[in-house]
Coordinates of C-alpha atoms in Angstrom, one line a residue:
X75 CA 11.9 -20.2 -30.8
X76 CA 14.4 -22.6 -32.5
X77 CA 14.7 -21.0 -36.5
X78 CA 17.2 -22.0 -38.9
X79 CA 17.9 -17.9 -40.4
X80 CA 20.8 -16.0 -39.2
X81 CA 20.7 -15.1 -35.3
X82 CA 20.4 -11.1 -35.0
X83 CA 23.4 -8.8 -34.0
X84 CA 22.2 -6.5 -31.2
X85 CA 24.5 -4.4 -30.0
X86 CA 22.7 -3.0 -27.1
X87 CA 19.5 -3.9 -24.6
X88 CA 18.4 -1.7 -21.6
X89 CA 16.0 -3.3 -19.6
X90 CA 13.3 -1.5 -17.2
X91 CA 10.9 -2.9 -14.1
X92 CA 10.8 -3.9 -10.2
X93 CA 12.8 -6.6 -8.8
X94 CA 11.7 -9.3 -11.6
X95 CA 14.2 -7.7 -13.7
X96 CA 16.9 -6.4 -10.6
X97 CA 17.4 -9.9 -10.3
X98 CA 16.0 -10.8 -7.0
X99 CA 16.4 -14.3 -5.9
X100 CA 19.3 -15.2 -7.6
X101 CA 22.5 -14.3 -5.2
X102 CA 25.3 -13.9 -6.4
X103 CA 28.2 -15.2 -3.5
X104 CA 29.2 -11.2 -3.6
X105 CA 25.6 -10.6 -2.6
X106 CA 24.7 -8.9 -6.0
X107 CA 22.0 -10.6 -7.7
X108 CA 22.5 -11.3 -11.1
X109 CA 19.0 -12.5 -13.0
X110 CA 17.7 -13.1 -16.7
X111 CA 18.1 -10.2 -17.5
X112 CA 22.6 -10.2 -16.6
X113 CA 22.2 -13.4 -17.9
X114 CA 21.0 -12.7 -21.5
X115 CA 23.0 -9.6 -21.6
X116 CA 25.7 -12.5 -21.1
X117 CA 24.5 -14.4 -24.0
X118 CA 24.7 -11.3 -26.3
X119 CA 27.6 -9.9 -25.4
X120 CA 29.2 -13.0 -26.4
X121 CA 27.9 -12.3 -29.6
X122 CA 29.1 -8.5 -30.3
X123 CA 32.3 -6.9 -29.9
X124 CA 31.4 -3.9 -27.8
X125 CA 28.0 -4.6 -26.7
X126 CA 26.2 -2.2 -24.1
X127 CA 23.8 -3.2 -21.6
X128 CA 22.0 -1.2 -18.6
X129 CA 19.6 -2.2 -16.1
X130 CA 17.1 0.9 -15.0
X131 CA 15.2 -1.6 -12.2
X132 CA 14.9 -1.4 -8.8
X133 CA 12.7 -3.7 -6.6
X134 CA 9.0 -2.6 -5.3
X135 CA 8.3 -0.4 -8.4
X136 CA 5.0 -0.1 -9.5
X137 CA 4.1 0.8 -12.8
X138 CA 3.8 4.8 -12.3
X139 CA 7.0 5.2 -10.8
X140 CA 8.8 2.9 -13.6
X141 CA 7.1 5.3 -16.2
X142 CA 8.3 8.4 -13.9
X143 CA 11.7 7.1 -13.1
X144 CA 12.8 5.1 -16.3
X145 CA 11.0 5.3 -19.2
X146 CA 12.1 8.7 -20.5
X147 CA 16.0 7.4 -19.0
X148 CA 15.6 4.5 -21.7
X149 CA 14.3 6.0 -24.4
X150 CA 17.2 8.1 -24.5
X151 CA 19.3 5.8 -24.9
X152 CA 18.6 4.5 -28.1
X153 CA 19.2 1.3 -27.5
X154 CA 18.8 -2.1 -29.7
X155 CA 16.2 -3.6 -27.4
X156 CA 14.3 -2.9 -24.5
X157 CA 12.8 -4.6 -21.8
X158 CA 10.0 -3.6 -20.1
X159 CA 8.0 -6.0 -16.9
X160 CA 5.6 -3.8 -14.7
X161 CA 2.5 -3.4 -13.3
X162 CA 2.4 -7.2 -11.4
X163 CA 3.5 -5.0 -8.1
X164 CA 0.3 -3.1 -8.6
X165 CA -1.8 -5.9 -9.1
X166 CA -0.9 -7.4 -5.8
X167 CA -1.9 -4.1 -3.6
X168 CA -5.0 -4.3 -1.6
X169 CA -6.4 -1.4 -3.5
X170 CA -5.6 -1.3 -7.5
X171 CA -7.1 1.1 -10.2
X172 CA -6.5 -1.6 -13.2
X173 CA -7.9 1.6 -15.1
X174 CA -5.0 3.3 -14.3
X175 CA -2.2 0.8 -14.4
X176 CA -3.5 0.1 -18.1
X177 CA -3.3 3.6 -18.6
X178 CA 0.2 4.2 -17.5
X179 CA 1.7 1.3 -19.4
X180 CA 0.2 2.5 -22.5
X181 CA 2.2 5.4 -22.3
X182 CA 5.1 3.8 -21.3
X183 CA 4.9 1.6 -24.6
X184 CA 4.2 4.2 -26.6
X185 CA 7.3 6.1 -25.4
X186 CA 9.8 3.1 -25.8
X187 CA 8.7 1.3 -28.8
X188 CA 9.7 3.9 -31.5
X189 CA 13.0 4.7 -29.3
X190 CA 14.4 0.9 -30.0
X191 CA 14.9 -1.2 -32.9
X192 CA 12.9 -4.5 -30.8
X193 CA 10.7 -3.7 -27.6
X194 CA 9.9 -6.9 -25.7
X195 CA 7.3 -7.3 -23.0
X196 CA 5.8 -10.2 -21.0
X197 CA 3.2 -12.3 -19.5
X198 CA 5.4 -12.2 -15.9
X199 CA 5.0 -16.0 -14.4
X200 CA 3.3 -16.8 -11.4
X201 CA 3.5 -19.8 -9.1
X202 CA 1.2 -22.0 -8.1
X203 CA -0.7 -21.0 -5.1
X204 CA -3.8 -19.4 -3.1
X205 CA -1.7 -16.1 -3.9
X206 CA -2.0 -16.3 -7.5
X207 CA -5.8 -17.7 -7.4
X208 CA -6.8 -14.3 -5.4
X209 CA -5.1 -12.1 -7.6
X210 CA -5.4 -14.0 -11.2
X211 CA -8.3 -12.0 -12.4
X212 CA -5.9 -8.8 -12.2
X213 CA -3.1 -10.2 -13.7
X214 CA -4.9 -11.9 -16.7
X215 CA -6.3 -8.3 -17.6
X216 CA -2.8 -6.9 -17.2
X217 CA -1.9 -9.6 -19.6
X218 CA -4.4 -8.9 -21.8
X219 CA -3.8 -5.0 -22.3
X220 CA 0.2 -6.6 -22.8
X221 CA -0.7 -8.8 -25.6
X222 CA -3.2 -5.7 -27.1
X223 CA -0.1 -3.4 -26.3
X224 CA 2.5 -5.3 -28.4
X225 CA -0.1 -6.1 -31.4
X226 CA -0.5 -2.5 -32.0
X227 CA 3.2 -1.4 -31.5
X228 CA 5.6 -4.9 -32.8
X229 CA 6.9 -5.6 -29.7
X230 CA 7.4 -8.8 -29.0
X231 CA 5.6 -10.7 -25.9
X232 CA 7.6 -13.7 -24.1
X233 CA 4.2 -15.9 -22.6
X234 CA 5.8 -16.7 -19.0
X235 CA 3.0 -16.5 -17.0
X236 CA 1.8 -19.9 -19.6
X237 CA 5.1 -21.8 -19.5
X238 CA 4.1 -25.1 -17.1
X239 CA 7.9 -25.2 -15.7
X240 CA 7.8 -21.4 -14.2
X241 CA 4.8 -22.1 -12.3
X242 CA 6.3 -24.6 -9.7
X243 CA 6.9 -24.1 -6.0
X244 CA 10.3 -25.7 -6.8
X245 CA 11.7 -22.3 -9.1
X246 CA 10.6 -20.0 -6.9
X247 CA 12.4 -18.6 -3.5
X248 CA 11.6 -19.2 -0.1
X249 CA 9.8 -15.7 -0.4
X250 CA 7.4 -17.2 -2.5
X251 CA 7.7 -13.4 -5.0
X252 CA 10.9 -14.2 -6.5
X253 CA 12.6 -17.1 -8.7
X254 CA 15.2 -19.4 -8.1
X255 CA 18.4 -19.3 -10.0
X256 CA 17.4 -21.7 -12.5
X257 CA 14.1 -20.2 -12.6
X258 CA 15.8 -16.8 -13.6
X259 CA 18.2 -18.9 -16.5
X260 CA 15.1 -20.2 -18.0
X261 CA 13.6 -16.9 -18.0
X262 CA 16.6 -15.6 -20.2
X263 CA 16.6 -18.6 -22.2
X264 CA 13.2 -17.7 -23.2
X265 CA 13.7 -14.2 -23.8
X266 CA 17.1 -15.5 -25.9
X267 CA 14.8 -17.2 -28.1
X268 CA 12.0 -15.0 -28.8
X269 CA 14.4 -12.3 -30.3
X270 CA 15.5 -15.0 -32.2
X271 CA 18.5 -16.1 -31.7
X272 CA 19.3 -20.0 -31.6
X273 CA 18.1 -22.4 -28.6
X274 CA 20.3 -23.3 -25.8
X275 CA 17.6 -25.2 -24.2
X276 CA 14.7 -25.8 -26.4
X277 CA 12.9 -27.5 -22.9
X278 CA 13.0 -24.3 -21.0
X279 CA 9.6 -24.5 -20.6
X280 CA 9.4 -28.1 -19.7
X281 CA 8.7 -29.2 -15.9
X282 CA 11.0 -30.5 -14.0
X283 CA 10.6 -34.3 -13.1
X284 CA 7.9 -34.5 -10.1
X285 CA 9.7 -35.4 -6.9
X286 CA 7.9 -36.7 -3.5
X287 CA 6.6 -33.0 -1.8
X288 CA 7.6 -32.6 1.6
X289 CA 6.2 -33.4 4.8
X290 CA 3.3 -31.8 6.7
X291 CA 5.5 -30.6 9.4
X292 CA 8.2 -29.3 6.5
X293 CA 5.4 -27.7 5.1
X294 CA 4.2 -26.0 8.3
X295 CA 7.8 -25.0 9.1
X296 CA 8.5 -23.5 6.0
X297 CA 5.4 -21.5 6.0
X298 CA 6.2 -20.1 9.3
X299 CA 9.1 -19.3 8.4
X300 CA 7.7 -17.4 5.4
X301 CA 5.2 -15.6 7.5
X302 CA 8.3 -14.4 10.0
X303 CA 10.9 -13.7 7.7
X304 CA 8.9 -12.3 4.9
X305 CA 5.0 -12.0 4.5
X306 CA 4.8 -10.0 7.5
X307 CA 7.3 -7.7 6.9
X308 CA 6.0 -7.4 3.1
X309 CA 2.6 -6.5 5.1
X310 CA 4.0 -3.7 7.4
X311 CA 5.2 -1.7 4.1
X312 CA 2.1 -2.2 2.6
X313 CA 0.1 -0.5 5.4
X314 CA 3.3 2.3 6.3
X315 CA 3.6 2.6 2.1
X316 CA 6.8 2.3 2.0
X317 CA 8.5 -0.4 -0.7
X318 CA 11.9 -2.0 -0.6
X319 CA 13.0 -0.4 -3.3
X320 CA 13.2 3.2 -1.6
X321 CA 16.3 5.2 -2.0
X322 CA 17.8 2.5 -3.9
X323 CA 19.7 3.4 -7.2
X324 CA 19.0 1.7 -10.4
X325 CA 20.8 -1.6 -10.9
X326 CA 23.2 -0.5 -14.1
X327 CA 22.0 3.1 -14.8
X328 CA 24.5 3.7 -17.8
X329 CA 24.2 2.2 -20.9
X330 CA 28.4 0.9 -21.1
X331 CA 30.4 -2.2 -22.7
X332 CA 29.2 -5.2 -21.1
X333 CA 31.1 -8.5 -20.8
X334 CA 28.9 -10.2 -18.8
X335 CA 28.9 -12.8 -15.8
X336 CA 28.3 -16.2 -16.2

C-alpha cells in the first residue's frame, strides 16, 4: 500500500513458519536460501541503524510443532514485528483435523500478538493447478480463521493467496511447493507495503506478460521429472511421517544486528 505519511522505524522483526518463510526455492550460489522474509529484513535494515532480525523457520512444520517449537522463542523476544505463515503444511496431509489446526493457531496468535508492536499474518499463495483445486476447500477455511484471527487481535493480513501474479506456474519451482526468486521478492515487496512503508514496486501483484506455454513433450518431461525428483519422494515421508525439516535447526535463531543481503 502506497501512502504519502511517514514510513515506520522498526527496529526489529522475527519471523516464524515452515519452509515458505526458510526461504525455499530461492538459492543462494552459497546454497543458503535467502527468501521474503531476508529480503524485507534487507529492506528495513536499510532503514535503522542497528536493526535485529531472526528467522525461527524450518521447512515441513506443521502448525503444532511451529506453536511447540517457536512461538514461545518469539514472544520472548519482544520484537517490533512478527511474522507468522502455518498451517498450509497441514492442509496438504491426507488426513487433517481443520478443528484442530484452527485451534492451534488461535493460540499461537493469541501468544504473539500482545508480545510485538505489529503481528502480520497471511493468505499463503497457491499456484495454479489440480493440486490446489483438491485441497482449496481447506485452505480457504484456514484463510478464513486468518482473516477472523487478525480482526480480533490488529494484526495485519498480506492477501497472497488473491494476488493474480503469485498464482502462475512461471513463479513457482520446479517442485511445484515453493517460489521462484522473484516470486519470493514480490512476496517481500508486499509484506514491505502492508506495514507501510513506501512502494518499491507498486505492480507486485501484477502478472507477468503471457508467453507461448511449452510443448506437450516439455510438459510430459517436466512432470516426470517432478514425479522422480520430488513428488515421490514428498510421498514416501508422508507414509514413513517423517518431514524434511527433521533435525534441522532454525534458520536465524537469535534475534542480532542484521545488515542484510541483497
Amino acid at each position: 500500500m502506497q501512502t504519502d505519511s511517514i514510513p515506520p522505524a522498526h527496529t526489529s522483526l522475527v519471523a516464524l513458519g515452515d519452509s515458505f518463510t526458510e526461504g525455499m526455492s530461492d538459492l543462494l550460489p552459497d546454497g543458503s536460501y535467502r527468501g521474503w522474509a531476508d529480503l524485507l529484513a534487507t529492506r528495513m535494515a536499510a532503514r535503522t541503524p542497528g536493526f535485529r532480525y531472526a528467522n525461527l523457520a524450518v521447512r515441513g512444520k506443521l502448525i503444532g510443532q511451529i506453536v511447540a517449537e517457536q512461538v514461545d522463542v518469539a514472544a520472548a523476544m519482544g520484537a517490533d514485528v512478527i511474522t507468522l505463515v502455518g498451517g498450509l503444511n497441514d492442509t496438504l496431509r491426507p488426513k487433517c483435523d481443520m478443528g484442530r489446526v484452527r485451534g492451534l493457531l488461535t493460540e499461537a496468535v493469541e501468544r504473539l500478538a500482545p508480545s510485538c508492536e505489529q503481528l502480520v499474518l497471511m493468505r499463503s499463495p497457491g499456484r495454479q493447478g489440480p493440486v490446489l483445486e483438491r485441497f482449496r476447500p481447506r485452505m480457504e477455511e484456514l484463510y478464513t480463521c486468518i482473516d477472523e484471527l487478525a480482526a480480533k487481535h490488529g494484526a495485519l493480513v498480506v492477501d497472497l493467496y488473491g494476488a493474480p501474479s503469485l498464482a502462475d506456474p512461471r513463479l513457482w519451482d520446479v517442485d511445484r511447493l515453493h517460489l521462484t526468486a522473484e516470486g519470493h521478492r514480490r512476496v517481500a515487496e508486499a509484506v514491505w507495503q502492508a506495514l507501510g512503508y513506501h512502494a518499491e514496486d507498486a505492480e507486485w501483484h501484477v502478472p507477468m506478460p503471457a508467453t507461448l506455454p511449452p510443448g506437450w513433450v516439455h510438459r510430459r518431461i517436466a512432470d516426470a521429472r517432478f514425479a522422480r525428483q520430488h513428488l515421490l519422494p514428498w510421498i514416501g515421508r508422508r507414509l514413513t511421517g517423517r518431514s524434511s525439516g527433521d533435525g534441522r535447526p532454525a534458520k536465524r535463531p537469535d534475534l542480532l544486528p542484521y545488515e542484510g543481503r541483497a
